[in-house]
Coordinates of C-alpha atoms in Angstrom, one line a residue:
M1 CA 21.6 -16.6 -12.4
K2 CA 20.5 -17.9 -9.0
R3 CA 21.9 -14.7 -7.5
M4 CA 20.0 -12.5 -10.0
A5 CA 16.8 -14.4 -9.3
K6 CA 17.1 -13.8 -5.6
W7 CA 17.5 -10.1 -6.2
L8 CA 14.4 -10.0 -8.3
A9 CA 12.2 -11.7 -5.7
V10 CA 11.9 -8.7 -3.4
A11 CA 10.1 -5.4 -3.4
V12 CA 11.7 -2.0 -3.4
C13 CA 11.8 -0.1 -0.1
A14 CA 11.6 3.7 -0.2
A15 CA 13.5 6.1 2.0
S16 CA 15.8 9.2 1.8
V17 CA 19.2 8.9 3.6
M18 CA 22.9 9.4 3.0
F19 CA 26.0 7.2 3.4
T20 CA 28.8 9.0 5.2
G21 CA 31.3 8.1 7.8
C22 CA 30.7 10.7 10.5
S23 CA 30.1 9.7 14.1
D24 CA 27.2 12.2 14.5
G25 CA 23.9 11.6 12.7
S26 CA 23.1 15.3 12.0
S27 CA 26.6 16.2 10.9
S28 CA 26.6 13.1 8.7
S29 CA 23.5 14.4 6.8
N30 CA 25.0 17.9 6.5
M31 CA 28.3 16.5 5.1
G32 CA 26.3 14.5 2.5
L33 CA 24.5 17.6 1.3
L34 CA 27.8 19.5 1.1
L35 CA 29.3 16.8 -1.0
L36 CA 26.3 16.8 -3.4
N37 CA 26.5 20.6 -3.8
K38 CA 30.1 20.4 -4.8
T39 CA 29.4 17.7 -7.5
T40 CA 26.6 19.3 -9.5
G41 CA 25.4 16.9 -12.3
V42 CA 26.9 13.8 -10.6
R43 CA 24.1 11.7 -9.0
V44 CA 26.3 9.0 -7.4
S45 CA 28.7 9.3 -4.5
V46 CA 30.4 6.5 -2.8
P47 CA 31.3 6.5 1.0
S48 CA 34.6 5.7 2.5
Y49 CA 34.9 3.8 5.8
S50 CA 37.6 3.3 8.4
A51 CA 38.7 0.8 11.0
G52 CA 36.2 0.4 13.8
Q53 CA 33.1 1.3 11.8
I54 CA 30.3 -1.3 11.5
I55 CA 27.6 -1.6 8.9
K56 CA 24.5 -3.5 10.2
N57 CA 22.1 -4.5 7.4
K58 CA 18.6 -5.5 8.6
V59 CA 16.9 -7.4 5.8
V60 CA 13.1 -7.0 5.9
N61 CA 10.2 -8.6 4.0
L62 CA 12.4 -11.5 2.9
D63 CA 10.0 -13.9 1.2
S64 CA 7.2 -12.7 3.5
S65 CA 9.1 -14.4 6.4
T66 CA 8.9 -13.1 10.0
D67 CA 12.5 -14.1 10.6
E68 CA 14.9 -11.3 11.3
Y69 CA 18.2 -11.3 9.5
Y70 CA 21.2 -9.0 10.2
E71 CA 24.4 -8.8 8.2
Y72 CA 27.3 -7.3 10.0
F73 CA 30.3 -5.7 8.3
E74 CA 33.0 -4.7 10.8
F75 CA 35.8 -2.8 9.2
T76 CA 39.3 -3.6 10.3
S77 CA 40.8 -1.2 7.7
A78 CA 39.4 1.1 5.0
T79 CA 39.4 -1.7 2.5
A80 CA 38.5 -4.9 4.5
G81 CA 36.9 -6.4 7.5
N82 CA 34.9 -9.2 9.1
Y83 CA 31.5 -10.5 8.0
S84 CA 28.8 -12.3 10.0
L85 CA 25.1 -13.1 9.6
Y86 CA 22.5 -13.4 12.4
K87 CA 19.1 -14.9 12.2
N88 CA 16.8 -14.1 15.1
S89 CA 19.9 -13.2 17.2
V90 CA 21.6 -16.5 16.4
K91 CA 24.9 -16.4 14.4
Q92 CA 24.7 -18.4 11.2
T93 CA 27.5 -20.3 9.4
T94 CA 25.4 -21.2 6.4
Y95 CA 22.5 -19.7 4.4
N96 CA 20.4 -21.9 2.1
N97 CA 22.8 -24.8 2.8
A98 CA 25.8 -22.8 1.5
A99 CA 28.8 -21.7 3.6
L100 CA 28.9 -18.1 4.6
P101 CA 31.9 -15.8 4.2
T102 CA 33.7 -14.6 7.3
T103 CA 35.6 -11.7 5.7
F104 CA 35.1 -9.0 3.0
T105 CA 37.0 -6.4 1.0
Y106 CA 35.7 -3.0 0.0
D107 CA 36.4 -0.7 -3.0
A108 CA 35.6 3.0 -2.2
D109 CA 35.7 3.9 -5.9
T110 CA 32.6 1.9 -6.8
G111 CA 31.2 0.9 -3.4
K112 CA 31.8 -2.8 -4.1
F113 CA 31.8 -5.3 -1.3
S114 CA 33.4 -8.6 -2.3
T115 CA 34.1 -11.9 -0.6
T116 CA 35.3 -15.4 -1.6
V117 CA 34.0 -18.7 -0.5
S118 CA 35.5 -22.0 -1.7
G119 CA 37.3 -20.2 -4.4
V120 CA 34.3 -18.4 -5.7
T121 CA 34.2 -14.6 -5.5
R122 CA 31.0 -12.6 -5.4
S123 CA 30.2 -8.9 -4.9
S124 CA 27.5 -6.3 -4.6
Y125 CA 27.5 -2.5 -4.1
L126 CA 26.4 0.2 -1.7
F127 CA 26.3 3.8 -2.9
N128 CA 24.5 7.2 -2.6
A129 CA 21.9 7.7 -5.4
A130 CA 21.5 11.5 -5.1
S131 CA 19.7 11.8 -1.7
D132 CA 18.9 8.1 -1.5
A133 CA 21.0 5.3 -0.3
A134 CA 21.0 2.1 -2.4
I135 CA 22.2 -1.4 -2.8
A136 CA 22.9 -2.9 -6.3
A137 CA 23.9 -6.3 -7.7
D138 CA 26.3 -5.2 -10.4
L139 CA 27.7 -2.4 -12.6
L140 CA 26.9 -2.0 -16.2
T141 CA 29.7 -1.2 -18.6
G142 CA 29.5 0.3 -22.1
G143 CA 27.6 3.3 -23.3
E144 CA 28.0 5.7 -26.2
D145 CA 31.3 7.6 -26.5
G146 CA 30.9 11.3 -25.8
K147 CA 27.5 10.9 -24.1
T148 CA 26.8 11.7 -20.5
D149 CA 23.5 9.9 -20.4
E150 CA 22.4 6.3 -20.7
S151 CA 22.7 6.3 -24.5
G152 CA 24.2 3.3 -26.2
E153 CA 24.7 -0.4 -25.4
W154 CA 25.4 -1.6 -21.8
K155 CA 26.0 -5.1 -20.3
T156 CA 26.4 -6.7 -16.9
S157 CA 29.8 -8.1 -15.9
D158 CA 28.8 -11.6 -16.8
N159 CA 27.2 -10.5 -20.1
V160 CA 23.9 -12.1 -19.1
Y161 CA 21.9 -8.8 -19.5
N162 CA 22.4 -6.4 -22.3
Y163 CA 20.6 -3.1 -22.7
K164 CA 20.7 -0.8 -25.7
F165 CA 19.1 2.6 -25.0
D166 CA 17.7 5.1 -27.6
V167 CA 17.3 8.2 -25.5
S168 CA 15.4 10.2 -28.2
S169 CA 12.6 7.6 -28.5
K170 CA 12.9 6.4 -24.9
K171 CA 13.2 2.8 -26.2
C172 CA 15.5 0.1 -24.9
T173 CA 16.3 -3.2 -26.5
V174 CA 17.0 -6.0 -24.0
S175 CA 18.8 -9.2 -24.9
Y176 CA 20.2 -12.0 -22.8
N177 CA 23.3 -14.2 -22.8
G178 CA 24.9 -12.3 -25.6
G179 CA 22.0 -12.9 -28.0
A180 CA 22.1 -10.9 -31.2
S181 CA 18.4 -10.0 -31.1
G182 CA 16.3 -8.7 -28.2
T183 CA 13.0 -7.3 -27.1
S184 CA 12.3 -3.5 -27.6
E185 CA 10.6 -1.9 -24.6
S186 CA 9.7 1.6 -23.6
Y187 CA 11.6 2.8 -20.6
E188 CA 11.4 5.6 -17.9
N189 CA 14.2 7.5 -16.3
E190 CA 13.2 9.3 -13.2
S191 CA 16.1 11.2 -11.7
G192 CA 18.5 8.4 -12.6
W193 CA 16.2 5.5 -11.7
I194 CA 15.5 3.6 -14.8
K195 CA 12.8 1.0 -15.4
V196 CA 12.5 -0.9 -18.7
G197 CA 9.0 -2.1 -19.6
S198 CA 7.4 -4.3 -17.0
S199 CA 10.7 -5.7 -15.8
K200 CA 11.2 -5.8 -12.0
V201 CA 14.9 -4.9 -12.5
K202 CA 15.6 -1.3 -11.7
L203 CA 18.8 0.4 -12.9
Y204 CA 20.4 3.5 -11.6
F205 CA 22.4 5.8 -13.9
G206 CA 24.8 8.2 -12.0
S207 CA 27.5 8.5 -14.6
K208 CA 29.2 6.6 -17.4
D209 CA 31.3 4.6 -14.9
K210 CA 28.6 4.3 -12.3
F211 CA 25.6 2.7 -14.0
Y212 CA 24.2 0.2 -11.4
F213 CA 22.2 -2.9 -12.2
N214 CA 19.3 -4.2 -10.1
A215 CA 19.4 -1.4 -7.6
Y216 CA 17.2 -1.0 -4.4
K217 CA 16.6 2.0 -2.2
T218 CA 17.4 1.4 1.5
T219 CA 17.2 3.4 4.7
R220 CA 20.3 4.4 6.7
T221 CA 20.9 5.8 10.2
S222 CA 24.1 6.3 12.2
V223 CA 24.5 5.4 15.8
S224 CA 27.5 6.5 17.8
E225 CA 28.5 4.4 20.8
V226 CA 30.1 5.8 23.9
G227 CA 33.8 4.7 24.2
R228 CA 34.4 4.2 20.5
S229 CA 37.1 6.1 18.7
I230 CA 36.4 8.9 16.3
G231 CA 34.8 7.5 13.1
G232 CA 33.9 4.2 15.0
D233 CA 30.2 4.7 14.5
E234 CA 27.6 2.0 13.6
I235 CA 25.7 2.5 10.3
V236 CA 22.3 0.8 10.4
L237 CA 20.6 -0.2 7.2
E238 CA 17.2 -1.5 6.6
S239 CA 16.9 -3.1 3.1
P240 CA 14.9 -5.6 1.1
V241 CA 18.0 -7.5 0.1
F242 CA 21.2 -9.1 1.4
I243 CA 24.5 -7.6 0.6
L244 CA 26.5 -10.9 0.7
A245 CA 24.6 -13.7 2.4
N246 CA 22.7 -15.0 -0.6
L247 CA 25.4 -14.8 -3.3
F248 CA 26.6 -18.4 -3.0

């Protein structure tokens, strides 16, 4: 639950950008639009990466601090790479007195970044929410058979949060820790972004197998460096949350 609380403590940043693995910024945007046009009705797309690519995540407005944090994900293959965290240009080995990971794995089906520290595995997600880029804490599983919307009952991977959506009445019953009863709240669905009642948790529904929990919009740009191989571009994010640093 500490991980969830840290995700809830930050504000949502707004921007419109796409995740793709092209070395040129303009061609990257065009490729993203082409992909969307070919997948009408599907709001979520997940990027693929290759060896040599680097994701740099600048975390802003973190607890109103003036410190600058950068997470670096350097891909050594399409599914794994090296991880590091810098605070004010100084490499860190711990965050909040907890050891930081040095490697990560990546799943291009869901956009999941995972890492293990002292036998404990944690993860979060990067994905394209239509024309926005986003980071999320978890995937919801469940739903109503035969439905292509948020209808039915959904839960987080640890079963801490449970959502039961009634699309016709725009009501959602929220329960916690597997509780049998819950609180019924009105909810809004704006182009896939779902907010239930006054909760600070935002969900993003892209499809039945890509319903993201605790999702935040982020900005993204691509920077190509002279001398790098094709596909070896740097993807720069600016977001309100860490991807891996605060999970342990």
